[in-house]
């Protein structure tokens, strides 16, 4: 059933539009607002208070003031808050899904999937909160006794991108709350609404004031700049593009900040000659089209053995051509718009460059005329040196290139400065192990196209970033280790 305009209006009106500072929704000190658009129509759907540096610092002061009490709050209480928030989001799952579709564009069915995935981080970290053990030991030389325990790292700055508005926030806020950190969260200006609703749910779940402060605005650096300068900040966690991550790491270096960086990707998807073609086509389709290809884990280069390239390409192109690019609220929609006009222009420019370098468009390759920022699902046949293989595409575009040997596939897969996700399709288990041991990626999907899961350590190597989110590793990013050397109880006897 198509969502009614009244339902959309009522939901949008229920989203707080202020800055969350010290447990209260406040107006921006400048009195300014910024607009949020629906990428399927290009129309403004909401206006939010526009935080400047003064607001950012007010939010940070609240986080600093709340830190000591929050760190002493028993882990079980922190866990209970996360679990209550998880239950509340489940109750309002349709609201969260629709809000993401409205501000980001993904089809409702996909947005519902993100609610399950994103909310899973709250459940996972509510469970991890009470299980982050330390250790004790008698030193090997028999002298000191060692006690090691974990403390919250302290006030944290969390910066999220626009592509997964709920999951990117819960993946940071979940472990920070579990560990006992207070925080300032800055969402992407294109998609701040889901974060606003999420923050309201965290308050309803009983999160004490000052623990989570949310400031979004039209100038990212006006918000992050002064906070990063302050020596009381102990951690920055960023998900976004590599150039911005590099700049933030440079700023973070001044105060030797703990930094987690989830940056860009350029995922290879390798189809060997012995792959099960049904699994390969399904996996390739999921790895490319999830989130309209606007995912750091999106398959970005399709490396296909020359003997199966024709069959793979024919079947994959058929799947692309069956997609229905429609506004995400339409029940028929299987492909939403690109997030904004600039991003769509960037995708088109990459294709033009690929074609100029000898690439052949097999399907798509053009903008879709009409409302919003839709782009036709595209497949291209390219040579090994085509420049598109070096770029993060961030759209529904699949460059396909052939290889002839396992060694060549490995070399091609590693030929990138990125190292986040990768996908390997083969029915030969030994080959899977050989290949995964030789490719430099933080994540490998073996005969599957979607691997994200709250229980798994998500993150990359090389210029894809530092640190891991999710899994047992996720909470460790928000804690620091303290070692107590205890006197030898037998000393002097
Ligand atoms: P982006 O780097 O433009 O922005 C990400 C966030 O950083 C936004 O909140 C933005 O407002 C903020 N930002 C931008 N400039 C800033 C500055 N100078 N100081 C402080 N904050 C600043 O990225 P994007 O376009 O929102 O997201 C797409 C990118 O994110 C892609 O490269 C994608 O691969 C990456 N991404 C990575 C992961 C991962 O887990 N590795 C997940 C999702 C997205």
Coordinates of C-alpha atoms and ligand atoms in Angstrom, one line a residue:
X1 CA 0.0 0.0 0.0
X2 CA 1.4 3.4 -0.9
X3 CA 2.1 5.6 2.0
X4 CA -0.3 8.6 2.2
X5 CA 0.8 12.2 2.2
X6 CA -1.0 12.6 5.6
X7 CA 1.1 9.8 7.1
X8 CA 4.3 11.3 5.8
X9 CA 3.4 14.8 7.2
X10 CA 2.4 13.4 10.6
X11 CA 5.7 11.5 10.9
X12 CA 7.8 14.5 9.8
X13 CA 6.0 16.7 12.3
X14 CA 6.8 14.3 15.1
X15 CA 10.5 14.5 14.6
X16 CA 12.3 17.0 17.0
X17 CA 13.9 19.8 15.0
X18 CA 16.2 21.2 17.7
X19 CA 19.6 20.5 19.0
X20 CA 19.8 18.0 21.9
X21 CA 22.0 19.6 24.5
X22 CA 22.1 18.4 28.1
X23 CA 18.8 16.5 27.8
X24 CA 16.8 19.3 26.2
X25 CA 15.9 20.2 22.7
X26 CA 17.1 23.7 22.1
X27 CA 17.1 26.3 19.3
X28 CA 20.4 27.1 17.6
X29 CA 22.0 30.2 19.1
X30 CA 22.2 31.8 15.7
X31 CA 18.5 31.4 15.1
X32 CA 19.3 29.8 11.7
X33 CA 17.8 26.6 10.3
X34 CA 18.8 24.3 7.4
X35 CA 16.6 22.3 5.1
X36 CA 16.3 18.6 4.5
X37 CA 15.1 17.3 1.1
X38 CA 13.5 14.2 -0.2
X39 CA 15.9 13.0 -3.0
X40 CA 13.0 11.3 -4.8
X41 CA 11.2 14.6 -5.4
X42 CA 13.9 17.3 -4.7
X43 CA 11.4 19.0 -2.3
X44 CA 12.1 20.3 1.2
X45 CA 10.6 18.0 3.8
X46 CA 11.9 19.5 7.1
X47 CA 14.0 22.4 8.5
X48 CA 16.2 21.8 11.5
X49 CA 18.1 24.1 13.8
X50 CA 21.5 24.8 12.4
X51 CA 24.2 24.3 15.0
X52 CA 27.3 26.6 15.0
X53 CA 30.5 26.4 17.0
X54 CA 28.9 27.9 20.2
X55 CA 26.2 25.2 20.1
X56 CA 28.8 22.5 19.4
X57 CA 30.7 23.6 22.5
X58 CA 27.6 23.8 24.6
X59 CA 26.9 20.2 23.6
X60 CA 30.5 19.2 24.4
X61 CA 30.4 20.9 27.8
X62 CA 27.2 18.9 28.6
X63 CA 29.1 15.7 27.6
X64 CA 32.1 16.6 29.8
X65 CA 29.9 17.4 32.8
X66 CA 28.0 14.1 32.5
X67 CA 31.1 11.9 32.0
X68 CA 32.1 11.1 35.6
X69 CA 28.6 10.0 36.8
X70 CA 28.0 8.1 33.7
X71 CA 31.3 6.2 34.0
X72 CA 30.2 5.1 37.5
X73 CA 26.7 4.0 36.4
X74 CA 26.6 0.2 36.7
X75 CA 27.0 -1.6 33.4
X76 CA 23.7 -3.4 33.9
X77 CA 21.9 0.0 34.0
X78 CA 23.6 1.0 30.8
X79 CA 22.6 -2.3 29.3
X80 CA 19.0 -1.9 30.4
X81 CA 18.8 1.5 28.7
X82 CA 20.1 0.1 25.4
X83 CA 17.7 -2.8 25.6
X84 CA 14.7 -0.4 26.3
X85 CA 15.8 1.7 23.3
X86 CA 15.9 -1.5 21.2
X87 CA 12.4 -2.4 22.2
X88 CA 11.1 1.2 21.5
X89 CA 12.7 1.2 18.1
X90 CA 11.1 -2.1 17.3
X91 CA 7.7 -0.7 18.3
X92 CA 8.3 2.3 16.0
X93 CA 10.1 0.3 13.3
X94 CA 7.7 1.6 10.5
X95 CA 8.3 5.2 11.6
X96 CA 12.1 4.7 11.4
X97 CA 11.9 3.0 8.1
X98 CA 9.6 5.6 6.5
X99 CA 11.8 8.4 7.8
X100 CA 14.9 6.9 6.2
X101 CA 13.1 6.5 2.9
X102 CA 11.9 10.1 3.0
X103 CA 15.3 11.7 3.8
X104 CA 17.6 9.3 2.1
X105 CA 15.6 7.7 -0.7
X106 CA 16.0 3.9 -0.2
X107 CA 12.9 1.7 -0.9
X108 CA 10.8 1.1 2.2
X109 CA 11.6 -2.7 2.1
X110 CA 15.3 -1.8 2.4
X111 CA 14.7 0.8 5.0
X112 CA 12.9 -1.9 7.1
X113 CA 16.0 -4.1 6.7
X114 CA 18.1 -1.2 8.0
X115 CA 15.9 -0.9 11.1
X116 CA 16.5 -4.6 11.9
X117 CA 20.3 -4.3 11.2
X118 CA 20.8 -0.9 12.9
X119 CA 18.7 -1.7 15.9
X120 CA 20.6 -4.9 16.2
X121 CA 23.6 -2.9 17.4
X122 CA 21.6 -1.7 20.4
X123 CA 20.7 -5.3 21.4
X124 CA 24.2 -6.5 20.7
X125 CA 25.9 -3.8 22.8
X126 CA 23.3 -4.1 25.6
X127 CA 24.6 -7.7 25.8
X128 CA 28.2 -6.7 25.5
X129 CA 28.0 -4.0 28.2
X130 CA 28.2 -6.5 31.0
X131 CA 30.7 -8.9 29.4
X132 CA 33.7 -6.7 28.8
X133 CA 35.9 -8.5 31.2
X134 CA 39.4 -7.6 32.4
X135 CA 42.0 -10.1 33.6
X136 CA 44.2 -11.0 36.5
X137 CA 47.5 -12.9 36.6
X138 CA 50.5 -13.7 38.7
X139 CA 53.5 -12.3 36.8
X140 CA 55.8 -14.9 35.2
X141 CA 58.6 -13.9 37.5
X142 CA 56.3 -14.5 40.5
X143 CA 56.6 -11.0 41.8
X144 CA 53.8 -8.5 41.0
X145 CA 50.1 -9.5 40.7
X146 CA 48.5 -8.0 37.7
X147 CA 45.0 -6.6 37.5
X148 CA 43.8 -5.2 34.1
X149 CA 40.5 -3.5 33.7
X150 CA 38.7 -1.4 31.2
X151 CA 37.6 2.2 31.7
X152 CA 35.4 4.3 29.4
X153 CA 37.7 6.3 27.2
X154 CA 35.8 9.5 28.0
X155 CA 33.8 12.2 26.1
X156 CA 33.6 11.2 22.4
X157 CA 32.8 13.0 19.1
X158 CA 30.8 10.8 16.8
X159 CA 30.4 11.8 13.1
X160 CA 28.1 9.8 10.8
X161 CA 27.5 9.7 7.0
X162 CA 24.1 9.9 5.2
X163 CA 23.9 6.5 3.6
X164 CA 22.7 4.4 6.6
X165 CA 21.1 7.0 8.8
X166 CA 20.1 4.7 11.6
X167 CA 22.7 2.0 11.5
X168 CA 25.7 4.4 11.4
X169 CA 24.4 6.1 14.5
X170 CA 23.5 3.0 16.5
X171 CA 26.9 1.4 15.6
X172 CA 28.6 4.2 17.4
X173 CA 26.2 5.2 20.1
X174 CA 25.5 1.6 21.2
X175 CA 29.1 0.8 22.2
X176 CA 29.7 4.3 23.6
X177 CA 26.7 3.9 25.9
X178 CA 27.7 0.3 26.8
X179 CA 31.3 1.4 27.6
X180 CA 30.2 4.4 29.7
X181 CA 31.2 7.2 27.5
X182 CA 29.4 10.5 27.0
X183 CA 29.2 11.9 23.5
X184 CA 28.4 14.6 20.9
X185 CA 26.9 13.1 17.8
X186 CA 26.9 15.0 14.5
X187 CA 24.8 13.5 11.7
X188 CA 25.2 14.2 8.0
X189 CA 23.3 17.3 7.0
X190 CA 21.5 15.4 4.1
X191 CA 19.9 12.9 6.5
X192 CA 19.7 14.2 10.1
X193 CA 16.1 13.3 10.8
X194 CA 16.5 9.6 11.7
X195 CA 19.2 10.6 14.2
X196 CA 16.8 13.1 15.8
X197 CA 14.2 10.5 16.3
X198 CA 16.8 8.0 17.5
X199 CA 18.0 10.5 20.1
X200 CA 14.5 11.1 21.3
X201 CA 14.1 7.3 21.8
X202 CA 17.3 7.1 23.7
X203 CA 15.9 9.8 26.1
X204 CA 12.6 7.9 26.4
X205 CA 14.6 4.8 27.2
X206 CA 16.1 6.6 30.3
X207 CA 19.5 7.8 29.1
X208 CA 20.6 10.5 31.6
X209 CA 20.9 14.1 30.3
X210 CA 24.2 15.0 28.8
X211 CA 25.2 11.5 27.9
X212 CA 24.1 11.9 24.3
X213 CA 24.1 15.3 22.7
X214 CA 23.1 15.8 19.1
X215 CA 24.1 18.8 17.0
X216 CA 23.6 18.8 13.3
X217 CA 24.1 21.7 11.0
X218 CA 25.0 23.1 7.6
X219 CA 28.8 23.4 8.5
X220 CA 30.4 20.2 9.6
X221 CA 33.7 21.8 10.5
X222 CA 32.1 24.5 12.5
X223 CA 30.8 21.8 14.8
X224 CA 33.7 19.4 14.8
X225 CA 36.5 22.0 14.7
X226 CA 36.3 23.5 18.2
X227 CA 35.4 20.2 19.9
X228 CA 38.5 18.5 18.3
X229 CA 40.7 21.4 19.7
X230 CA 39.5 20.8 23.3
X231 CA 41.9 18.6 25.3
X232 CA 39.0 17.1 27.3
X233 CA 37.8 15.3 24.2
X234 CA 39.2 11.7 24.4
X235 CA 37.9 10.0 21.3
X236 CA 36.7 10.7 17.7
X237 CA 34.8 8.1 15.8
X238 CA 34.1 8.9 12.1
X239 CA 32.4 7.2 9.3
X240 CA 32.6 8.8 5.9
X241 CA 35.0 9.5 3.0
X242 CA 38.7 9.0 3.2
X243 CA 39.7 12.6 2.5
X244 CA 37.6 13.9 5.4
X245 CA 38.9 11.1 7.6
X246 CA 42.4 12.0 6.8
X247 CA 41.7 15.7 7.7
X248 CA 40.1 14.6 11.0
X249 CA 43.1 12.4 11.9
X250 CA 45.4 15.3 11.4
X251 CA 43.3 17.4 13.8
X252 CA 43.0 14.5 16.2
X253 CA 46.8 14.1 16.2
X254 CA 47.2 17.4 18.1
X255 CA 45.6 16.0 21.2
X256 CA 46.7 12.4 20.5
X257 CA 43.1 11.4 20.4
X258 CA 41.9 7.8 20.2
X259 CA 40.5 7.6 16.6
X260 CA 38.2 5.1 14.8
X261 CA 37.9 5.7 11.1
X262 CA 35.5 3.9 8.9
X263 CA 36.3 5.3 5.5
X264 CA 35.8 4.6 1.8
X265 CA 35.9 1.3 0.0
X266 CA 36.5 -0.2 -3.5
X267 CA 35.3 -3.7 -3.1
X268 CA 36.3 -6.4 -5.6
X269 CA 33.8 -9.1 -6.3
X270 CA 35.6 -12.1 -7.8
X271 CA 33.7 -14.8 -9.7
X272 CA 35.9 -17.8 -10.4
X273 CA 35.3 -20.3 -13.2
X274 CA 34.1 -22.9 -10.6
X275 CA 31.5 -20.6 -9.0
X276 CA 27.9 -21.6 -8.6
X277 CA 26.5 -19.1 -11.0
X278 CA 23.1 -18.7 -9.1
X279 CA 25.0 -17.7 -6.0
X280 CA 27.4 -15.5 -7.9
X281 CA 24.6 -13.5 -9.7
X282 CA 22.5 -13.3 -6.5
X283 CA 25.5 -12.2 -4.5
X284 CA 26.7 -9.7 -7.1
X285 CA 23.2 -8.2 -7.3
X286 CA 22.9 -7.8 -3.5
X287 CA 26.5 -6.5 -3.1
X288 CA 25.9 -3.9 -5.8
X289 CA 22.3 -2.8 -5.5
X290 CA 21.9 -2.8 -1.7
X291 CA 21.3 0.9 -0.8
X292 CA 21.4 1.8 -4.5
X293 CA 25.1 1.1 -4.5
X294 CA 25.6 3.9 -1.9
X295 CA 27.4 1.7 0.6
X296 CA 31.1 1.5 1.5
X297 CA 30.8 -2.3 1.2
X298 CA 29.2 -2.1 -2.3
X299 CA 30.9 -4.3 -4.9
X300 CA 32.7 -1.7 -7.0
X301 CA 34.7 -3.9 -9.4
X302 CA 33.4 -7.2 -10.8
X303 CA 36.4 -9.4 -11.6
X304 CA 35.0 -12.4 -13.6
X305 CA 36.9 -15.4 -15.0
X306 CA 36.9 -15.1 -18.8
X307 CA 35.3 -18.5 -19.3
X308 CA 32.1 -17.5 -17.3
X309 CA 32.1 -13.8 -18.1
X310 CA 29.4 -14.1 -20.8
X311 CA 26.9 -16.0 -18.7
X312 CA 27.5 -13.9 -15.6
X313 CA 27.2 -10.6 -17.5
X314 CA 24.0 -11.7 -19.4
X315 CA 22.3 -12.8 -16.2
X316 CA 23.5 -9.9 -14.1
X317 CA 22.3 -7.3 -16.8
X318 CA 18.9 -9.0 -16.9
X319 CA 18.6 -8.5 -13.1
X320 CA 19.6 -4.8 -13.5
X321 CA 17.1 -4.2 -16.3
X322 CA 14.2 -5.7 -14.1
X323 CA 14.7 -3.0 -11.4
X324 CA 12.0 -0.5 -10.9
X325 CA 13.4 3.0 -10.1
X326 CA 10.6 4.6 -8.2
X327 CA 10.1 6.7 -5.1
X328 CA 10.9 4.5 -2.1
X329 CA 7.4 4.8 -0.7
X330 CA 5.9 3.2 -3.7
X331 CA 5.5 -0.6 -3.0
X332 CA 6.7 -1.4 -6.5
X333 CA 10.0 0.5 -5.9
X334 CA 13.2 -1.7 -6.0
X335 CA 15.6 1.2 -6.6
X336 CA 15.6 4.6 -5.0
X337 CA 17.1 7.8 -6.1
X338 CA 20.7 8.9 -5.6
X339 CA 21.0 11.0 -2.5
X340 CA 21.4 14.4 -4.2
X341 CA 22.0 16.0 -7.5
X342 CA 25.8 16.5 -7.0
X343 CA 26.3 12.8 -6.2
X344 CA 24.3 11.8 -9.3
X345 CA 26.5 14.2 -11.4
X346 CA 29.6 12.6 -9.9
X347 CA 28.4 9.1 -10.9
X348 CA 27.6 10.2 -14.4
X349 CA 31.0 11.8 -14.8
X350 CA 32.7 8.5 -13.7
X351 CA 30.8 6.7 -16.5
X352 CA 31.7 9.3 -19.1
X353 CA 35.4 9.0 -18.1
X354 CA 35.1 5.1 -18.3
X355 CA 33.6 5.2 -21.7
X356 CA 36.2 7.7 -23.0
X357 CA 38.8 5.2 -21.8
X358 CA 37.3 2.4 -23.9
X359 CA 34.5 1.1 -21.5
X360 CA 31.4 -0.3 -23.2
X361 CA 28.0 0.4 -21.6
X362 CA 25.9 -2.8 -21.5
X363 CA 22.8 -1.2 -19.9
X364 CA 22.0 2.1 -18.3
X365 CA 24.6 4.8 -18.4
X366 CA 22.2 7.8 -18.0
X367 CA 20.2 9.9 -15.6
X368 CA 16.5 9.2 -15.4
X369 CA 14.5 12.3 -16.4
X370 CA 11.7 13.5 -14.1
X371 CA 11.5 14.3 -10.4
X372 CA 14.3 13.5 -8.1
X373 CA 17.8 12.2 -8.6
X374 CA 17.3 8.8 -10.1
X375 CA 20.1 7.0 -12.1
X376 CA 19.6 4.1 -14.4
X377 CA 21.2 0.8 -13.1
X378 CA 24.3 0.4 -15.2
X379 CA 26.7 -2.3 -16.3
X380 CA 29.9 -1.6 -18.2
X381 CA 32.5 -3.9 -19.8
X382 CA 35.9 -2.4 -19.1
X383 CA 39.6 -3.2 -19.5
X384 CA 42.0 -3.7 -16.7
X385 CA 43.3 -0.2 -16.8
X386 CA 40.0 1.6 -16.9
X387 CA 40.1 4.6 -14.4
X388 CA 36.7 3.6 -13.0
X389 CA 38.3 0.6 -11.3
X390 CA 40.3 3.0 -9.1
X391 CA 37.3 5.1 -7.9
X392 CA 34.6 4.5 -5.3
X393 CA 31.4 4.8 -7.4
X394 CA 28.7 5.0 -4.8
X395 CA 25.9 4.3 -7.2
X396 CA 24.1 1.5 -9.1
X397 CA 27.0 1.1 -11.6
X398 CA 28.9 -2.2 -12.1
X399 CA 32.2 -2.2 -14.1
X400 CA 32.9 -5.8 -15.3
X401 CA 36.4 -6.9 -16.1
X402 CA 37.8 -10.4 -16.9
X403 CA 40.8 -12.3 -15.6
X404 CA 42.4 -15.6 -16.6
X405 CA 44.2 -17.0 -13.5
X406 CA 43.8 -17.0 -9.8
X407 CA 47.1 -15.1 -9.3
X408 CA 45.8 -12.4 -11.7
X409 CA 42.5 -12.1 -9.8
X410 CA 44.4 -11.6 -6.5
X411 CA 46.7 -9.0 -8.0
X412 CA 43.7 -7.1 -9.5
X413 CA 41.7 -7.3 -6.3
X414 CA 44.6 -5.8 -4.3
X415 CA 45.3 -3.1 -6.8
X416 CA 43.6 -0.3 -4.8
X417 CA 44.5 1.9 -1.9
X418 CA 41.3 0.7 -0.2
X419 CA 40.8 -2.4 1.9
X420 CA 37.2 -2.7 3.3
X421 CA 34.9 -5.3 1.8
X422 CA 35.6 -8.0 -0.8
X423 CA 33.6 -10.9 -2.2
X424 CA 34.8 -14.3 -3.5
X425 CA 32.6 -16.7 -5.4
X426 CA 34.0 -20.3 -5.8
X427 CA 32.9 -23.8 -4.9
X428 CA 36.5 -24.7 -4.1
X429 CA 37.0 -24.4 -0.4
X430 CA 40.8 -24.6 -0.6
X431 CA 40.8 -21.8 -3.2
X432 CA 38.6 -19.7 -0.9
X433 CA 41.3 -20.0 1.8
X434 CA 44.1 -19.4 -0.6
X435 CA 42.5 -16.2 -2.0
X436 CA 41.3 -14.7 1.3
X437 CA 44.7 -15.2 2.9
X438 CA 46.2 -13.2 0.0
X439 CA 43.7 -10.3 -0.4
X440 CA 44.1 -7.2 1.8
X441 CA 40.6 -6.5 3.0
X442 CA 39.1 -6.3 6.4
X443 CA 36.0 -8.1 5.3
X444 CA 35.4 -11.1 3.0
X445 CA 32.1 -12.4 1.8
X446 CA 32.5 -16.0 0.7
X447 CA 29.6 -16.9 -1.7
X448 CA 27.5 -14.2 -0.1
X449 CA 26.9 -10.6 -1.1
X450 CA 25.9 -9.1 2.2
X451 CA 28.0 -9.6 5.3
X452 CA 27.2 -6.8 7.7
X453 CA 26.0 -8.0 11.1
X454 CA 26.1 -6.4 14.5
X455 CA 28.1 -9.3 15.9
X456 CA 30.9 -9.1 13.3
X457 CA 33.9 -6.8 13.5
X458 CA 33.4 -4.3 10.7
X459 CA 36.3 -2.3 9.4
X460 CA 39.0 -2.0 6.8
X461 CA 42.7 -1.9 6.2
X462 CA 44.9 0.5 4.2
X463 CA 42.9 3.8 3.4
X464 CA 39.6 2.2 4.4
X465 CA 40.4 3.1 8.0
X466 CA 41.3 2.2 11.5
X467 CA 39.5 0.2 14.2
X468 CA 36.4 -2.0 14.1
X469 CA 32.7 -1.4 14.8
X470 CA 30.4 -4.1 16.0
X471 CA 31.4 -7.5 17.4
X472 CA 33.4 -7.9 20.6
X473 CA 35.9 -5.4 19.1
X474 CA 33.3 -2.6 18.9
X475 CA 33.1 -1.9 22.7
X476 CA 36.9 -2.0 23.0
X477 CA 37.1 1.1 20.8
X478 CA 35.4 3.1 23.6
X479 CA 37.4 1.7 26.5
X480 CA 40.9 2.2 27.7
X481 CA 43.0 -0.4 29.5
X482 CA 44.3 0.2 33.0
X483 CA 46.9 -2.1 34.6
X484 CA 47.4 -2.2 38.3
X485 CA 50.6 -3.8 39.5
X486 CA 49.9 -5.3 43.0
X487 CA 52.6 -6.0 45.5
X488 CA 53.8 -9.5 46.0
X489 CA 51.9 -10.9 49.0
X490 CA 54.9 -13.2 49.7
X491 CA 57.4 -10.4 49.7
X492 CA 59.7 -10.5 52.8
X493 CA 58.6 -14.1 53.8
Ligands
LIG1 P1 31.6 12.6 4.0 O1 33.0 12.3 4.4 O2 31.4 13.7 3.0 O3 30.8 12.9 5.3 C1 30.7 12.1 6.4 C2 30.4 12.9 7.6 O4 31.5 13.8 7.9 C3 29.1 13.8 7.5 O5 28.5 13.9 8.8 C4 29.7 15.1 7.1 O6 28.9 16.2 7.5 C5 31.0 15.1 8.0 N1 32.1 16.0 7.5 C6 32.3 16.4 6.2 N2 33.4 17.3 6.2 C7 33.8 17.4 7.5 C8 34.8 18.1 8.1 N3 35.7 18.9 7.4 N4 34.9 18.0 9.5 C9 34.1 17.2 10.2 N5 33.1 16.5 9.6 C10 32.9 16.6 8.3 O7 31.0 11.2 3.5 P2 29.5 10.9 3.0 O8 29.4 11.4 1.6 O9 28.5 11.4 4.0 O10 29.5 9.3 3.0 C11 30.0 8.6 2.0 C12 31.4 8.1 2.4 O11 31.3 7.4 3.6 C13 31.9 7.0 1.4 O12 33.3 7.2 1.1 C14 31.7 5.7 2.1 O13 32.5 4.7 1.6 C15 31.9 6.1 3.5 N6 31.3 5.2 4.4 C16 32.1 4.3 5.1 C17 31.6 3.4 5.9 C18 32.4 2.4 6.7 O14 32.0 1.8 7.6 N7 33.7 2.2 6.3 C19 30.2 3.3 6.1 C20 29.4 4.2 5.4 C21 30.0 5.1 4.5

